[in-house]
PDB file of C-alpha atoms in Angstrom:
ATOM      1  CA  UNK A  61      22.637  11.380 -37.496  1.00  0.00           C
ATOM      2  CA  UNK A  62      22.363  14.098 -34.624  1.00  0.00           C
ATOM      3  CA  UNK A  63      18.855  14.093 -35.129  1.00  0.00           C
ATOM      4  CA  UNK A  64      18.167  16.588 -37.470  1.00  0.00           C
ATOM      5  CA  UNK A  65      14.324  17.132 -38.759  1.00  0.00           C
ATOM      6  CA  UNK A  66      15.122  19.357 -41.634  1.00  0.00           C
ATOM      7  CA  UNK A  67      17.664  20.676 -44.157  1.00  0.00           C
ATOM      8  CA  UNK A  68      18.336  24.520 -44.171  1.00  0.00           C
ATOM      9  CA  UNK A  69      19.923  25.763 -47.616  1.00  0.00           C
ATOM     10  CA  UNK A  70      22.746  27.604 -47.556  1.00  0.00           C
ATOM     11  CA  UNK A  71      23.577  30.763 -47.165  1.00  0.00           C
ATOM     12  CA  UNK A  72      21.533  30.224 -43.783  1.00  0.00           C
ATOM     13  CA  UNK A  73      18.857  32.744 -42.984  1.00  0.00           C
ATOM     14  CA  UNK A  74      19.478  33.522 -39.653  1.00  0.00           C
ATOM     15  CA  UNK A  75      15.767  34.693 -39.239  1.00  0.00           C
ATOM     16  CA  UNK A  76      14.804  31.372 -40.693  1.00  0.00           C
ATOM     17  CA  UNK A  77      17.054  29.266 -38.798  1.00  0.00           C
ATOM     18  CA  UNK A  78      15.277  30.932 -35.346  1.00  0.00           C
ATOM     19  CA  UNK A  79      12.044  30.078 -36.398  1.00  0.00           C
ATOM     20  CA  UNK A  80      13.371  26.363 -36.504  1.00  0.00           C
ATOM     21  CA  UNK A  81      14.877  26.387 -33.425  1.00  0.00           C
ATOM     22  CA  UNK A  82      11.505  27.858 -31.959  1.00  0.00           C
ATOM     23  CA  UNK A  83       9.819  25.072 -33.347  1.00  0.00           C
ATOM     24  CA  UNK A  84      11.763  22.180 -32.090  1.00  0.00           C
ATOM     25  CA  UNK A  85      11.625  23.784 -28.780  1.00  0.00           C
ATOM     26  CA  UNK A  86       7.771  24.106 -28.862  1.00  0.00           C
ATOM     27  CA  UNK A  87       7.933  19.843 -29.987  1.00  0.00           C
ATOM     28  CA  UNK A  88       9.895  19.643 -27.292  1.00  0.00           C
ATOM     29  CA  UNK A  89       8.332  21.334 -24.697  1.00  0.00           C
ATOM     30  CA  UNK A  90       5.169  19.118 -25.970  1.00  0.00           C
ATOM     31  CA  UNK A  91       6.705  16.151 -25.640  1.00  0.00           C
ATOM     32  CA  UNK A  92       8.386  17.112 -22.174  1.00  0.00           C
ATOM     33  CA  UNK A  93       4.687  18.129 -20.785  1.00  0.00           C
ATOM     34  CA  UNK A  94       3.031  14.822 -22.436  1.00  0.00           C
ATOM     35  CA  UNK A  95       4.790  12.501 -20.805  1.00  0.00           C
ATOM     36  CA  UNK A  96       4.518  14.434 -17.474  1.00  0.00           C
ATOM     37  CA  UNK A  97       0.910  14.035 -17.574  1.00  0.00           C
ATOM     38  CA  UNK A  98       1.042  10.486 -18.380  1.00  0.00           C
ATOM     39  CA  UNK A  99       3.479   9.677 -15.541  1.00  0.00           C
ATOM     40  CA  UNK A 100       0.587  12.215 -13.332  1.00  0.00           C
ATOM     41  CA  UNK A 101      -2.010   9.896 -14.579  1.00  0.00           C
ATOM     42  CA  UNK A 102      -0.045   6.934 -13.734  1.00  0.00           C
ATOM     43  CA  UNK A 103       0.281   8.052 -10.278  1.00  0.00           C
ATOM     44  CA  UNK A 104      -3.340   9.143  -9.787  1.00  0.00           C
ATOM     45  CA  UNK A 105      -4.377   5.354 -10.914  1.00  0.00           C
ATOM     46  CA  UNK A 106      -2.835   3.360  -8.407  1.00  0.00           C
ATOM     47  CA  UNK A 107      -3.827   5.976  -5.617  1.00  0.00           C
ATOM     48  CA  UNK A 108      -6.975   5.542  -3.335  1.00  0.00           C
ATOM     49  CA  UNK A 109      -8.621   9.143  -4.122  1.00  0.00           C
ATOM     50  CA  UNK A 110      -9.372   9.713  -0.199  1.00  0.00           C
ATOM     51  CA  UNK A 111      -6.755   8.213   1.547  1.00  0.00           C
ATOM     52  CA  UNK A 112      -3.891   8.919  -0.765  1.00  0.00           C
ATOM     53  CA  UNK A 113      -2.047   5.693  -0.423  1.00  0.00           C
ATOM     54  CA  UNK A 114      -1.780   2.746  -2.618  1.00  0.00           C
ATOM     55  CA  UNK A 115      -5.438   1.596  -4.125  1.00  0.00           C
ATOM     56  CA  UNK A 116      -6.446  -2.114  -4.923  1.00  0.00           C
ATOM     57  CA  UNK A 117      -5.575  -2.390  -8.472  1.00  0.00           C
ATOM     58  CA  UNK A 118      -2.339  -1.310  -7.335  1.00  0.00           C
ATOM     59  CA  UNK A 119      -1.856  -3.978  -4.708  1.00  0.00           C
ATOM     60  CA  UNK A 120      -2.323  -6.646  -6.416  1.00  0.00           C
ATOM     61  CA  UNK A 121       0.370  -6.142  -9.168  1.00  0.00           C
ATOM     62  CA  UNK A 122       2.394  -5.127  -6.395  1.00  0.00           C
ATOM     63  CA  UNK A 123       2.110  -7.881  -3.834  1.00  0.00           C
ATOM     64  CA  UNK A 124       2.227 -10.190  -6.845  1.00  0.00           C
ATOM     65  CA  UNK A 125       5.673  -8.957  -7.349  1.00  0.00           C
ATOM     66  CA  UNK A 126       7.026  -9.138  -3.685  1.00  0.00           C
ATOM     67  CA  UNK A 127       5.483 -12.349  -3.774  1.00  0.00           C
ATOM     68  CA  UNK A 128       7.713 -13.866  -6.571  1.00  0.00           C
ATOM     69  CA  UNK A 129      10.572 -11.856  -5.443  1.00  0.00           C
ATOM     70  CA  UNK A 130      10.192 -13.686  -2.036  1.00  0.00           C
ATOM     71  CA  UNK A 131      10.292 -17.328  -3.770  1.00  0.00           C
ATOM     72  CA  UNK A 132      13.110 -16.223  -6.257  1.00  0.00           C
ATOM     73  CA  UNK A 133      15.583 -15.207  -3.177  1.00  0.00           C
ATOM     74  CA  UNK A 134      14.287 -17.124  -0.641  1.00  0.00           C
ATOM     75  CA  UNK A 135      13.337 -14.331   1.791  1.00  0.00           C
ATOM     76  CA  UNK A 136      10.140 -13.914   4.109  1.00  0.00           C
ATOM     77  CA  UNK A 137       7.156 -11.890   3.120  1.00  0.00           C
ATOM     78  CA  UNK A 138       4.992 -10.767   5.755  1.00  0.00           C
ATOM     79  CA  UNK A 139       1.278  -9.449   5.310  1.00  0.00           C
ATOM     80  CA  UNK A 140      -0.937  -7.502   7.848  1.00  0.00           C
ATOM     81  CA  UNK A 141      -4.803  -6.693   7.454  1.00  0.00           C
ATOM     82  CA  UNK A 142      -6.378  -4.386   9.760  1.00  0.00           C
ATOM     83  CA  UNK A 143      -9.862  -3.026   9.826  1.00  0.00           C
ATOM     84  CA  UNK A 144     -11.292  -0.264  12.069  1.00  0.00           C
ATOM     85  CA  UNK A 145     -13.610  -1.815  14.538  1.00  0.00           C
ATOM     86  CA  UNK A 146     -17.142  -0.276  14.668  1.00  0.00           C
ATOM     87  CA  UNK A 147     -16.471   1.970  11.651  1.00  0.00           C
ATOM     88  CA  UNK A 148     -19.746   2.071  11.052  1.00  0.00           C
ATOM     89  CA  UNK A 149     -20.979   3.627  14.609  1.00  0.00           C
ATOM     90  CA  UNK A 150     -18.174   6.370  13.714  1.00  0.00           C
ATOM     91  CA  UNK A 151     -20.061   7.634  10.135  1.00  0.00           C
ATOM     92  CA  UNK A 152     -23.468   6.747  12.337  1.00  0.00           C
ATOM     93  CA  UNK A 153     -22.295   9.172  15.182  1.00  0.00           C
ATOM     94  CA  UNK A 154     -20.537  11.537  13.621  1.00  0.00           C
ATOM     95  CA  UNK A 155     -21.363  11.530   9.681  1.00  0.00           C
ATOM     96  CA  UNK A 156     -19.304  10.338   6.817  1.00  0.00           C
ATOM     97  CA  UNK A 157     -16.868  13.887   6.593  1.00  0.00           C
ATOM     98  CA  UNK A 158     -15.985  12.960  10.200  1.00  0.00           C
ATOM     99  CA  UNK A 159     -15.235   9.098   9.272  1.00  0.00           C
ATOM    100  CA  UNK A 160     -13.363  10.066   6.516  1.00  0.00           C
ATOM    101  CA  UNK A 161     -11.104  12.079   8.326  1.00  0.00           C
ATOM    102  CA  UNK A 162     -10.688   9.020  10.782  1.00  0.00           C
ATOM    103  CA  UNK A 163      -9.805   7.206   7.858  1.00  0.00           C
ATOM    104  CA  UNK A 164      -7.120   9.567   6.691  1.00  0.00           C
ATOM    105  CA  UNK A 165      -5.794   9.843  10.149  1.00  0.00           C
ATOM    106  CA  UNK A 166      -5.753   6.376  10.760  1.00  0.00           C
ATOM    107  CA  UNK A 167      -3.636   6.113   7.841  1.00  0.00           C
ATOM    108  CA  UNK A 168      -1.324   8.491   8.214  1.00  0.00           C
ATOM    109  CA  UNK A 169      -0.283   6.991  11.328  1.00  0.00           C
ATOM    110  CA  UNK A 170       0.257   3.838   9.928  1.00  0.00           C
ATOM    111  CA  UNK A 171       1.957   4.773   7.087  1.00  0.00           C
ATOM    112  CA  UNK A 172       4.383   6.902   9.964  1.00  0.00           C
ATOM    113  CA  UNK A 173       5.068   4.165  11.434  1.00  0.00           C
ATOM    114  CA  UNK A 174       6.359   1.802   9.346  1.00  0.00           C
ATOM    115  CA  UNK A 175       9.787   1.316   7.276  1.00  0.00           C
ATOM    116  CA  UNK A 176      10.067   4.448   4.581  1.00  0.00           C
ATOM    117  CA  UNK A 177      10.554   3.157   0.772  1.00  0.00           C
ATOM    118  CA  UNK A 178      10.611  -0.764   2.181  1.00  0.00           C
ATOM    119  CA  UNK A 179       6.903  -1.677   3.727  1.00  0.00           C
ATOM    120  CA  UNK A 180       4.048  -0.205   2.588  1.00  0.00           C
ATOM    121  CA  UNK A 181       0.450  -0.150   2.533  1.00  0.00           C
ATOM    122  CA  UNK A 182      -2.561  -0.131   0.714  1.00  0.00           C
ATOM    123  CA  UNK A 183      -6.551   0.246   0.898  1.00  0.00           C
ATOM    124  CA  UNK A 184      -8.230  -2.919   0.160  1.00  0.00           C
ATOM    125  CA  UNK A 185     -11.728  -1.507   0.847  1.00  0.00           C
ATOM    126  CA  UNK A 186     -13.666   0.556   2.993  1.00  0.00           C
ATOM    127  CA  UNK A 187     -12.085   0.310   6.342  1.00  0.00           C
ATOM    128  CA  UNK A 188      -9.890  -1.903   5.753  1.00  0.00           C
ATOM    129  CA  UNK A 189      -6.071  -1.994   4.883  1.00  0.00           C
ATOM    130  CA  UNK A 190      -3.207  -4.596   3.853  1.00  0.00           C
ATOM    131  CA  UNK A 191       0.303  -4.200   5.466  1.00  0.00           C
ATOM    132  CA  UNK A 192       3.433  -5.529   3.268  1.00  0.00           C
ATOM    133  CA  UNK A 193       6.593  -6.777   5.229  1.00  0.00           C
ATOM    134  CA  UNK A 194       9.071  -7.397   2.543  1.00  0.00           C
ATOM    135  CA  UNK A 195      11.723  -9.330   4.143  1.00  0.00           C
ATOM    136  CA  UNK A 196      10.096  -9.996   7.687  1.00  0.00           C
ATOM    137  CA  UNK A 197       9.438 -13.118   9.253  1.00  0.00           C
ATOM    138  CA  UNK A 198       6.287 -14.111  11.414  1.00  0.00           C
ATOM    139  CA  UNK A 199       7.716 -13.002  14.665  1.00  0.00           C
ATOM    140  CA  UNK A 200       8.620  -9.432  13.733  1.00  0.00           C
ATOM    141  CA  UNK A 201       5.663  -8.945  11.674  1.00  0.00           C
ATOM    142  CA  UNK A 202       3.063  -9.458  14.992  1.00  0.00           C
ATOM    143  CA  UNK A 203       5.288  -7.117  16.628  1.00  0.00           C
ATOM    144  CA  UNK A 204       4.666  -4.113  14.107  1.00  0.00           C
ATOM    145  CA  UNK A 205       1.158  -5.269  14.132  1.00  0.00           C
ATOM    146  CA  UNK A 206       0.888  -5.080  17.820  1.00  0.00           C
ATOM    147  CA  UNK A 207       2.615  -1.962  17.622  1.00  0.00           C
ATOM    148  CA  UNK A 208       0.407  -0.487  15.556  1.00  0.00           C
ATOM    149  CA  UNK A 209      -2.481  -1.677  16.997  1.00  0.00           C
ATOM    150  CA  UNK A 210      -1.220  -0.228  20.702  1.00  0.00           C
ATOM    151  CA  UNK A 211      -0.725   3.160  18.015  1.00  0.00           C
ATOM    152  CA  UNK A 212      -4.307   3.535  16.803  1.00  0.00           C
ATOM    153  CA  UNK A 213      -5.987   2.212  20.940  1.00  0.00           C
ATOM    154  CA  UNK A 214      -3.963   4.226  22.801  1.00  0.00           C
ATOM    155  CA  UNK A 215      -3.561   7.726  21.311  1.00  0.00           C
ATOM    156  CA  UNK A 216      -7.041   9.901  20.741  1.00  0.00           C
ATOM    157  CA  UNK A 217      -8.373  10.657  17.509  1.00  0.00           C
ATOM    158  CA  UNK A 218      -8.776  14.481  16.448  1.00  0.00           C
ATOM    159  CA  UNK A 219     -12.229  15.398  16.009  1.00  0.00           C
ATOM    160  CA  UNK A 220     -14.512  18.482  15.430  1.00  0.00           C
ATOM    161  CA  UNK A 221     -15.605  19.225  18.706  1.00  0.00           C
ATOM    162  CA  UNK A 222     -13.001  16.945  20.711  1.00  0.00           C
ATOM    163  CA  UNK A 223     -11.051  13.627  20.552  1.00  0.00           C
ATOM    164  CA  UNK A 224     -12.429  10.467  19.763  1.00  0.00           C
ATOM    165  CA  UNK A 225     -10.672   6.944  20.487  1.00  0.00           C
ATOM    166  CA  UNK A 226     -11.098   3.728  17.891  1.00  0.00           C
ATOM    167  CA  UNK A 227      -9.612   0.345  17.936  1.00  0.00           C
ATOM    168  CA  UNK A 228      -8.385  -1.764  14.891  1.00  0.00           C
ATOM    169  CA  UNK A 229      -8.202  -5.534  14.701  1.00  0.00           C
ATOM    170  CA  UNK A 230      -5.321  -7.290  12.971  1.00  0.00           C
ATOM    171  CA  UNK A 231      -5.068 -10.392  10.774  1.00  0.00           C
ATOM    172  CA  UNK A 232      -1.062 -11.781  10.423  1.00  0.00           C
ATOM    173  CA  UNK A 233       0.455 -14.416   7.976  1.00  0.00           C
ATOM    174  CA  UNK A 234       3.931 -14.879   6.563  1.00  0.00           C
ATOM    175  CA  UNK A 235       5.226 -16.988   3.558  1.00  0.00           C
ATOM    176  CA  UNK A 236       9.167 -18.283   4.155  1.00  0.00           C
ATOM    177  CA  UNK A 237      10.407 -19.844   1.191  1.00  0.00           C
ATOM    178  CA  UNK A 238      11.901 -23.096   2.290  1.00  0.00           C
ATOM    179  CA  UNK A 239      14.190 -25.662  -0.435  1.00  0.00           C
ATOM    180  CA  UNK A 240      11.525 -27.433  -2.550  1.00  0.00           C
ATOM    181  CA  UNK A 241       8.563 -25.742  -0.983  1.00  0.00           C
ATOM    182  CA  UNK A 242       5.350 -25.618  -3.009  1.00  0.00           C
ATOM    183  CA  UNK A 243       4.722 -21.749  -4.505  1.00  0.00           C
ATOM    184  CA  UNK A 244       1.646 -20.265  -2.606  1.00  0.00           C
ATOM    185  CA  UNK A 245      -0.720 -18.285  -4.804  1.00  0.00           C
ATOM    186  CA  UNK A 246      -1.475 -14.089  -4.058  1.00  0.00           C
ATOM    187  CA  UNK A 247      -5.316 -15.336  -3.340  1.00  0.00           C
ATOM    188  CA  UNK A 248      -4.116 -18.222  -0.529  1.00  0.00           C
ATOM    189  CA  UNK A 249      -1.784 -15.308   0.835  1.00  0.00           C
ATOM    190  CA  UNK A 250      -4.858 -12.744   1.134  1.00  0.00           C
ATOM    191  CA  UNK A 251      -6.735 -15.185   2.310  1.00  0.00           C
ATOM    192  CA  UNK A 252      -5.050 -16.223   5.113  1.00  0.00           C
ATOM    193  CA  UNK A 253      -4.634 -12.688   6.184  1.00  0.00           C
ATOM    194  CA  UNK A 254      -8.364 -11.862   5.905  1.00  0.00           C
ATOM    195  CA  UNK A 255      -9.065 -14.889   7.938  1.00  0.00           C
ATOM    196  CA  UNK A 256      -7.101 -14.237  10.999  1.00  0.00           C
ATOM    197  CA  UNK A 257      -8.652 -10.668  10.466  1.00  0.00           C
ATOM    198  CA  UNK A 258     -12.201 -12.133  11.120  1.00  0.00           C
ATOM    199  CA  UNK A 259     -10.857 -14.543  13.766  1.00  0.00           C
ATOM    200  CA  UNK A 260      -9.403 -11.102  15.459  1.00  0.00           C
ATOM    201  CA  UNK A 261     -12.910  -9.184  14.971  1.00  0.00           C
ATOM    202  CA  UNK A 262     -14.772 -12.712  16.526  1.00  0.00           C
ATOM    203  CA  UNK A 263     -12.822 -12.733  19.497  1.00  0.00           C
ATOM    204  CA  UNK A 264     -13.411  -9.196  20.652  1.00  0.00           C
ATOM    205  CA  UNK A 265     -11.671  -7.145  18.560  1.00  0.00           C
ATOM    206  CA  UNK A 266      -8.425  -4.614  19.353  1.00  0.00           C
ATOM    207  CA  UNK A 267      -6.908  -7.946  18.998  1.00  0.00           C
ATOM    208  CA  UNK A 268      -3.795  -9.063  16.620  1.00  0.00           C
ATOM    209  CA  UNK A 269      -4.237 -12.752  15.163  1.00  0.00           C
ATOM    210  CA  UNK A 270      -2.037 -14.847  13.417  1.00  0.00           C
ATOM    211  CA  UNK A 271      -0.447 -18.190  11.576  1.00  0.00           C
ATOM    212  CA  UNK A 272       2.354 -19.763  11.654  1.00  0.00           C
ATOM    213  CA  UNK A 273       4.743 -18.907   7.941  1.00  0.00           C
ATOM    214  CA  UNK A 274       2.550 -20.570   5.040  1.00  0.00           C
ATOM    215  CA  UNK A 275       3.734 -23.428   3.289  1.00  0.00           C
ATOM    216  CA  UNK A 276       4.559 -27.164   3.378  1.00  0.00           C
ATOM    217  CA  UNK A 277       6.061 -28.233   6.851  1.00  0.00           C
ATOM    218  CA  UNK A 278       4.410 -25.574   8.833  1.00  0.00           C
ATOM    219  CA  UNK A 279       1.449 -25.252  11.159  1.00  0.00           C
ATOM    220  CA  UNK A 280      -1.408 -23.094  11.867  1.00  0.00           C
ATOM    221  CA  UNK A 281      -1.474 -20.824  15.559  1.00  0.00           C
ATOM    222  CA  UNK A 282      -3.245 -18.320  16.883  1.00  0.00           C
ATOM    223  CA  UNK A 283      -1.378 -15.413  18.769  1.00  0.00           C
TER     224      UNK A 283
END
């Protein structure tokens, strides 16, 4: 009932009964290290091999959760896509080593700059990132985005041979939950966000663009 895996007849030999007990610790010990490395491979599967932050596959099982958490308890869900302007002059000018290193930088001062264990952020490809908000409306979510934007503009880059300055372009769009509302879908959510992205890049870039909260009752607007 304790667990036992074997009897040991008695009188107990006391050389025998170590052996056991080395053996149980060694199954142990196995067991204990296998399910380390599972929870290690776990970790390296949702995380974006350069970067280090939350990968694709890993944002969409995510954001599909914060999205039904938002319509279960009623509370806003904010999204943010940015993408570095003129990446490609950066891996151009400088080669890819150098635009990787923009990449991680660019990342790490995101990801320092937002709320620890409560937003977060992921690479959806390339240059370009999605922002979670749980519980933040429209208004607050274009000020972190202009915040961050102002972040990545106004504070040089660290490169090999001297500091470089990029800009990033941001795409905002928030779902509020409101009584009888129609459930949005992850894809219109994205979608939105990627749009106001592109609307940012059209209209010069180092921009932040945005809609008003999606759902029934509410209104497209540009920032």
């Amino acid at each position: 009932e304790a667990g036992a895996d074997s009897p040991l007849a008695r009188p107990v030999d006391p050389a025998d009964l170590d052996a056991r007990l080395k053996a149980a610790r060694r199954v142990i010990d196995l067991e204990r290290s296998l399910r380390l490395s599972n929870e290690e491979v776990r970790a390296l599967s949702i995380r974006d091999a350069l970067t280090g932050i939350f990968n694709r596959v890993y944002l969409t099982e995510r954001l599909h959760q914060e999205l039904k958490r938002s319509q279960r308890y009623g509370h806003p869900l904010s999204v943010i896509m940015c993408d570095i302007d003129h990446f490609k002059d950066v891996n151009d000018q400088h080669g890819h080593r150098a635009g990787d290193q923009i990449l991680k930088d660019f990342v790490n001062r995101i990801a320092g700059s937002i709320r620890i264990d409560v937003d977060w952020i992921a690479r959806y490809g390339g240059e370009e990132f999605l922002i979670v908000l749980p519980e933040t409306d429209l208004p607050s979510s274009y000020i972190v985005a202009e915040r961050l934007r102002r972040l990545v503009a106004e504070t040089p880059f660290h490169l090999k041979g001297g500091k470089f300055r990029i800009t990033a372009s941001f795409g905002v769009t928030s779902y509020r939950p409101v009584l009888k509302a129609e459930r949005i879908t992850l894809d219109q959510l994205m979608e939105q966000a990627d749009e106001f992205l592109y609307q940012a890049k059209r209209e010069g870039r180092n921009t932040v663009r945005g809609a008003s909260p999606v759902g029934p009752e509410t209104k497209g607007c540009a920032a």
